[in-house]
mmCIF file of C-alpha atoms in Angstrom:
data_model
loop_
_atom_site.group_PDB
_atom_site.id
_atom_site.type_symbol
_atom_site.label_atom_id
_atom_site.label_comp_id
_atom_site.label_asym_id
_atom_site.label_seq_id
_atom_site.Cartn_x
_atom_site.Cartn_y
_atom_site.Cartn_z
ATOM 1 C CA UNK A 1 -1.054 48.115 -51.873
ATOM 2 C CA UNK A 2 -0.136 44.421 -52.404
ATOM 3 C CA UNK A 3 -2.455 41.880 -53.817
ATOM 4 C CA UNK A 4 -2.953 38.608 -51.565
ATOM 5 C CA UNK A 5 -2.639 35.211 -53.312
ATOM 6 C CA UNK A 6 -5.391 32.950 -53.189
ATOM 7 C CA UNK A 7 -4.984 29.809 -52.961
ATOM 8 C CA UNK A 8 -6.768 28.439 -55.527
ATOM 9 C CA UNK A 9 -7.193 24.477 -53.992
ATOM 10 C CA UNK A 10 -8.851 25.739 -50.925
ATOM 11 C CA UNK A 11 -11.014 28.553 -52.873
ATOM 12 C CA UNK A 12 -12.693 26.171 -55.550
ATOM 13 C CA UNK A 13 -13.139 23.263 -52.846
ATOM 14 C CA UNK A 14 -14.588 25.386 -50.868
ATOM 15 C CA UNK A 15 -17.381 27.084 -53.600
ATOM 16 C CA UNK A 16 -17.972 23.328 -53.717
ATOM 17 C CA UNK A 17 -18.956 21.969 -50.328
ATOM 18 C CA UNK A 18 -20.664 25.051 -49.630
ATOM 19 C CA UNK A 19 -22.931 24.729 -52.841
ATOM 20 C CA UNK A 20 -23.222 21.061 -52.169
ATOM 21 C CA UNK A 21 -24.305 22.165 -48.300
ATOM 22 C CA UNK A 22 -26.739 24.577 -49.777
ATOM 23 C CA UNK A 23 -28.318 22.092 -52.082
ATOM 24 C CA UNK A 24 -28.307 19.958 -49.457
ATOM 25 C CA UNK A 25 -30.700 22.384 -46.930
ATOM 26 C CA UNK A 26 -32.987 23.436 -49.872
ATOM 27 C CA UNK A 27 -33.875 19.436 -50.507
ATOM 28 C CA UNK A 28 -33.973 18.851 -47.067
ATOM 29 C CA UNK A 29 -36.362 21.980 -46.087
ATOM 30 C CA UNK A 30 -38.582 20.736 -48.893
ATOM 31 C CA UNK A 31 -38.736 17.876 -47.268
ATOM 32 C CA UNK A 32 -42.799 16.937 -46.105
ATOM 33 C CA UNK A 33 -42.632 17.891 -42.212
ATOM 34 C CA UNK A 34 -46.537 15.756 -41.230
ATOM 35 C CA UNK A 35 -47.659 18.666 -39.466
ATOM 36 C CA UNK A 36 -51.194 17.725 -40.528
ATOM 37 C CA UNK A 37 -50.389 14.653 -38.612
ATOM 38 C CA UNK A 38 -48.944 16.657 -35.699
ATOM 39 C CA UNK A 39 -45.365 14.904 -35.997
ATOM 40 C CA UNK A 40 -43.021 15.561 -33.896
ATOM 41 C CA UNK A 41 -40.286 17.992 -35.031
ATOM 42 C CA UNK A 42 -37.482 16.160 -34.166
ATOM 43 C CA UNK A 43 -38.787 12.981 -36.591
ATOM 44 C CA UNK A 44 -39.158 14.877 -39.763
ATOM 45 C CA UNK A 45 -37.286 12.935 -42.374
ATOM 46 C CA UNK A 46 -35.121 16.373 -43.260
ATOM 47 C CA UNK A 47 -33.940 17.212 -40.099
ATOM 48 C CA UNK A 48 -30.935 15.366 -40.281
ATOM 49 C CA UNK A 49 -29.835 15.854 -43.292
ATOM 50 C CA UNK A 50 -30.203 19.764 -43.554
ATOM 51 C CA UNK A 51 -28.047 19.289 -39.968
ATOM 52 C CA UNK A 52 -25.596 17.788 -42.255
ATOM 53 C CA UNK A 53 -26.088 20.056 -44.798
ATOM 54 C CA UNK A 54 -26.137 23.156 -43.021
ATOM 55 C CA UNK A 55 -22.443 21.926 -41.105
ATOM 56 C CA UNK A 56 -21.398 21.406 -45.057
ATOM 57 C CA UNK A 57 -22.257 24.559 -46.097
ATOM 58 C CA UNK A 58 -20.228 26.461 -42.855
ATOM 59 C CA UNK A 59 -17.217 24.267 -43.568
ATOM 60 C CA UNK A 60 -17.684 25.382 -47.496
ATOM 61 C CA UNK A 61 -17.737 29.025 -46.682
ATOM 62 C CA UNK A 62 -14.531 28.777 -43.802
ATOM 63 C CA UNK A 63 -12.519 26.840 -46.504
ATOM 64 C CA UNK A 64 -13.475 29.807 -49.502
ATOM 65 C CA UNK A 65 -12.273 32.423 -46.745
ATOM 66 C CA UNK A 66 -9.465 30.522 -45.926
ATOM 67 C CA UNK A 67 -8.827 30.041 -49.165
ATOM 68 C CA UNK A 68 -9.221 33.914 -49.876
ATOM 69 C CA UNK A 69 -6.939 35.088 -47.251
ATOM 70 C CA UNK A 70 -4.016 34.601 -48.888
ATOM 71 C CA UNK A 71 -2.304 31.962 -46.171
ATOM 72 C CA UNK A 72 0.649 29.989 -48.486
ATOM 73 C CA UNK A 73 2.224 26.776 -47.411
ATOM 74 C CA UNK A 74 5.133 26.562 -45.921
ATOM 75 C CA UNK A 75 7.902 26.961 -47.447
ATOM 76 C CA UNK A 76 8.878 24.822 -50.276
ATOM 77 C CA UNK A 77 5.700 22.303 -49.162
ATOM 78 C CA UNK A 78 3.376 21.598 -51.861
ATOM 79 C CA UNK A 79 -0.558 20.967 -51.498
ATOM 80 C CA UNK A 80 -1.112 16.970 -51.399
ATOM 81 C CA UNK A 81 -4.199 17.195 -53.427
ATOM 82 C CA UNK A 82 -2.036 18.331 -56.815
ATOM 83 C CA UNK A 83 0.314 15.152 -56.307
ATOM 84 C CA UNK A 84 -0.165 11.735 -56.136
ATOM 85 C CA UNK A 85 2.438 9.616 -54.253
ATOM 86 C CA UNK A 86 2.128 6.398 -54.278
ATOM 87 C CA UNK A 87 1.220 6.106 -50.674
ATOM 88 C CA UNK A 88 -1.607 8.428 -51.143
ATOM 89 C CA UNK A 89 -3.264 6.305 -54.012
ATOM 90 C CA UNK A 90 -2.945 3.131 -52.004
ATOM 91 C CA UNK A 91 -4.887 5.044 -49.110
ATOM 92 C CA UNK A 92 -7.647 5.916 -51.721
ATOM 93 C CA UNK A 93 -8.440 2.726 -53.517
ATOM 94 C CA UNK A 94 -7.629 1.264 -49.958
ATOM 95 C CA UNK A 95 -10.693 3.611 -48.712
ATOM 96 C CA UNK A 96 -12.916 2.884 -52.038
ATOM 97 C CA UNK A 97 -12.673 -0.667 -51.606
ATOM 98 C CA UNK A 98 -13.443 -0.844 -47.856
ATOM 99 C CA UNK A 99 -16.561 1.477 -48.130
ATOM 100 C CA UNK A 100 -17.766 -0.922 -51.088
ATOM 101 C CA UNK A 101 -17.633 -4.161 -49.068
ATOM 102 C CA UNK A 102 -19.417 -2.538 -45.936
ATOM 103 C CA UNK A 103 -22.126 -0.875 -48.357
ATOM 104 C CA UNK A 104 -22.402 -4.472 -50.421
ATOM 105 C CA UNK A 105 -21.527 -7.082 -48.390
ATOM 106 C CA UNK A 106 -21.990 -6.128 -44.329
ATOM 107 C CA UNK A 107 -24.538 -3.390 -44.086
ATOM 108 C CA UNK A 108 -27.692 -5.096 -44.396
ATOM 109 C CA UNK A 109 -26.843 -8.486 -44.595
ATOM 110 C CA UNK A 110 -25.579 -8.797 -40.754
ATOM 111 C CA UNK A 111 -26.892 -6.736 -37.710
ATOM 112 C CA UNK A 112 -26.001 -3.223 -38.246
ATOM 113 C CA UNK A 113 -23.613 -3.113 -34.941
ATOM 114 C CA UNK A 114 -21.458 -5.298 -35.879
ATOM 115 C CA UNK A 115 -21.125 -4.916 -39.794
ATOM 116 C CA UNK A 116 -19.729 -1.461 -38.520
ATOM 117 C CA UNK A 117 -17.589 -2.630 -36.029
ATOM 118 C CA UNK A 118 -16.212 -4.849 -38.337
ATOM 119 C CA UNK A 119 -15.875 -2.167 -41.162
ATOM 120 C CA UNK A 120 -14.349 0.231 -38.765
ATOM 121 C CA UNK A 121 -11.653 -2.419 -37.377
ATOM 122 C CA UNK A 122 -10.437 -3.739 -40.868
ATOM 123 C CA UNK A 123 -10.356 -0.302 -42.389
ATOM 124 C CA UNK A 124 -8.851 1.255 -39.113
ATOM 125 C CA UNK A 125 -6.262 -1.482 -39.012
ATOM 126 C CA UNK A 126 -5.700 -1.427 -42.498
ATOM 127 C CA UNK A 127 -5.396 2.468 -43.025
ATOM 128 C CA UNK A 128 -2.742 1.563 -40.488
ATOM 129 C CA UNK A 129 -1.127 -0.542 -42.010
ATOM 130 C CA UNK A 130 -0.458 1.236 -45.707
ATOM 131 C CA UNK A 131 1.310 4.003 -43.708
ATOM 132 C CA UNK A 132 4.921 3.684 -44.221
ATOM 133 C CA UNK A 133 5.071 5.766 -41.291
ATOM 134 C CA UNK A 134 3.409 4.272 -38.741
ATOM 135 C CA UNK A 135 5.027 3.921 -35.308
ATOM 136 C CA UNK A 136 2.613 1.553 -33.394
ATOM 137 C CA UNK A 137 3.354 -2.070 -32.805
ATOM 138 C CA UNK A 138 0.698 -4.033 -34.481
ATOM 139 C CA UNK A 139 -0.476 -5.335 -30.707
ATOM 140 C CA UNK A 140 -1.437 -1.974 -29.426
ATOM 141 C CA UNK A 141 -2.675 -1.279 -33.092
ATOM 142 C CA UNK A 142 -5.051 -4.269 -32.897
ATOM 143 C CA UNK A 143 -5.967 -3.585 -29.509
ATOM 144 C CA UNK A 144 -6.742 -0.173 -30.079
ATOM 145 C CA UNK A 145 -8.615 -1.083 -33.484
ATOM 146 C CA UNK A 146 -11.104 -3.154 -31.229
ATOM 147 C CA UNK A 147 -11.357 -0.769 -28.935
ATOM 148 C CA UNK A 148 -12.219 1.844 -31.318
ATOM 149 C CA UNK A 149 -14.448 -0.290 -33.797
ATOM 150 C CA UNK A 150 -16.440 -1.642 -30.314
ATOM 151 C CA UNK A 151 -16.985 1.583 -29.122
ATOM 152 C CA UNK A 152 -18.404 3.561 -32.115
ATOM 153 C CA UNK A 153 -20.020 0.825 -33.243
ATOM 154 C CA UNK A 154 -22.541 0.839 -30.156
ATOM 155 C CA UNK A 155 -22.532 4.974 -29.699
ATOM 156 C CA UNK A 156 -23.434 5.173 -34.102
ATOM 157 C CA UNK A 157 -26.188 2.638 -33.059
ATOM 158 C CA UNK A 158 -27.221 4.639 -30.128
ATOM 159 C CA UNK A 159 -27.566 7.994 -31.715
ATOM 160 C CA UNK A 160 -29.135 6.713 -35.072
ATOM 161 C CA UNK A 161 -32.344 3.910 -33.550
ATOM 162 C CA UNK A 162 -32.597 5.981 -29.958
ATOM 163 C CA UNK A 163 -31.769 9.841 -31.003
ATOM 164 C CA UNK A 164 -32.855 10.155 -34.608
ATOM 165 C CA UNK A 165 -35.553 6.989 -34.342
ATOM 166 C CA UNK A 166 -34.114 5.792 -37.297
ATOM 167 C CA UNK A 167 -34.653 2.000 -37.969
ATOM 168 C CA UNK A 168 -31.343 0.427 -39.023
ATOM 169 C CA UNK A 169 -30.803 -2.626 -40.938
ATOM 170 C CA UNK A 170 -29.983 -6.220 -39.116
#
């Protein structure tokens, strides 16, 4: 009988997010509901969150199985999250930065719609951009960017102020 490997990246990340998911479902279920007031269920301040949270805590539990089952790399291919390239710690300070300015200096200081465009077309472009391996010409890059940033923009509005009735700033 042979003993599987497990690897041990996937294993502990996935204890994590699923804890953090479960956390997550307990705050949100004890969460006040306004019955008393005869709220509707679909406006209680925890139902999107333990949404969230419950997703979180699947994705925790397939990523401790997966981690569990034993599946290796390929050969001589080395998990990314154990090495730093250089390339890979551009892309995170790169993302750090660019969630800063939106949460500091666009979102809530412009209208919400298009702070986020803008977020999503700089940081698309940009993410772009730092990849050493990128195979678009900038044109169709930019063009695509726009496209992109427009478009979710207007459905993130949509589904936050006329789905979840959720007043956004701007």
């Amino acid at each position: 009988m042979s003993m599987r490997t497990i690897n041990r990246t996937d294993f502990i990340s996935g204890i994590v997010v699923a804890v953090m998911g479960a956390a997550g479902l307990v705050a949100s279920l004890r969460m006040p509901r306004f019955e008393a007031r005869g709220a509707d269920p679909f406006t209680v301040p925890g139902l999107t969150p333990g949404l969230l949270s419950a997703v979180l805590c699947v994705l925790g539990v397939v990523l401790l199985l997966r981690g569990m089952s034993g599946r290796v790399l390929a050969e001589g291919a080395r998990p990314s999250i154990t090495e730093w390239t250089r390339a890979s710690a551009a892309r995170t300070i790169f993302t750090i930065v660019m969630v800063l300015l939106y949460g500091t200096l666009l979102f809530g200081h412009m209208p919400f719609i298009l702070a986020t465009a803008l977020f999503i077309f700089v940081f698309t472009v940009g993410a772009e951009l730092i990849d050493t391996e990128r195979s678009l010409p900038i044109w169709k890059l930019v063009i695509g960017g726009l496209v992109l940033a427009g478009v979710a923009a207007f459905a993130i509005d949509f589904v936050f102020t006329d789905l979840f009735l959720v007043r956004l700033p701007g």
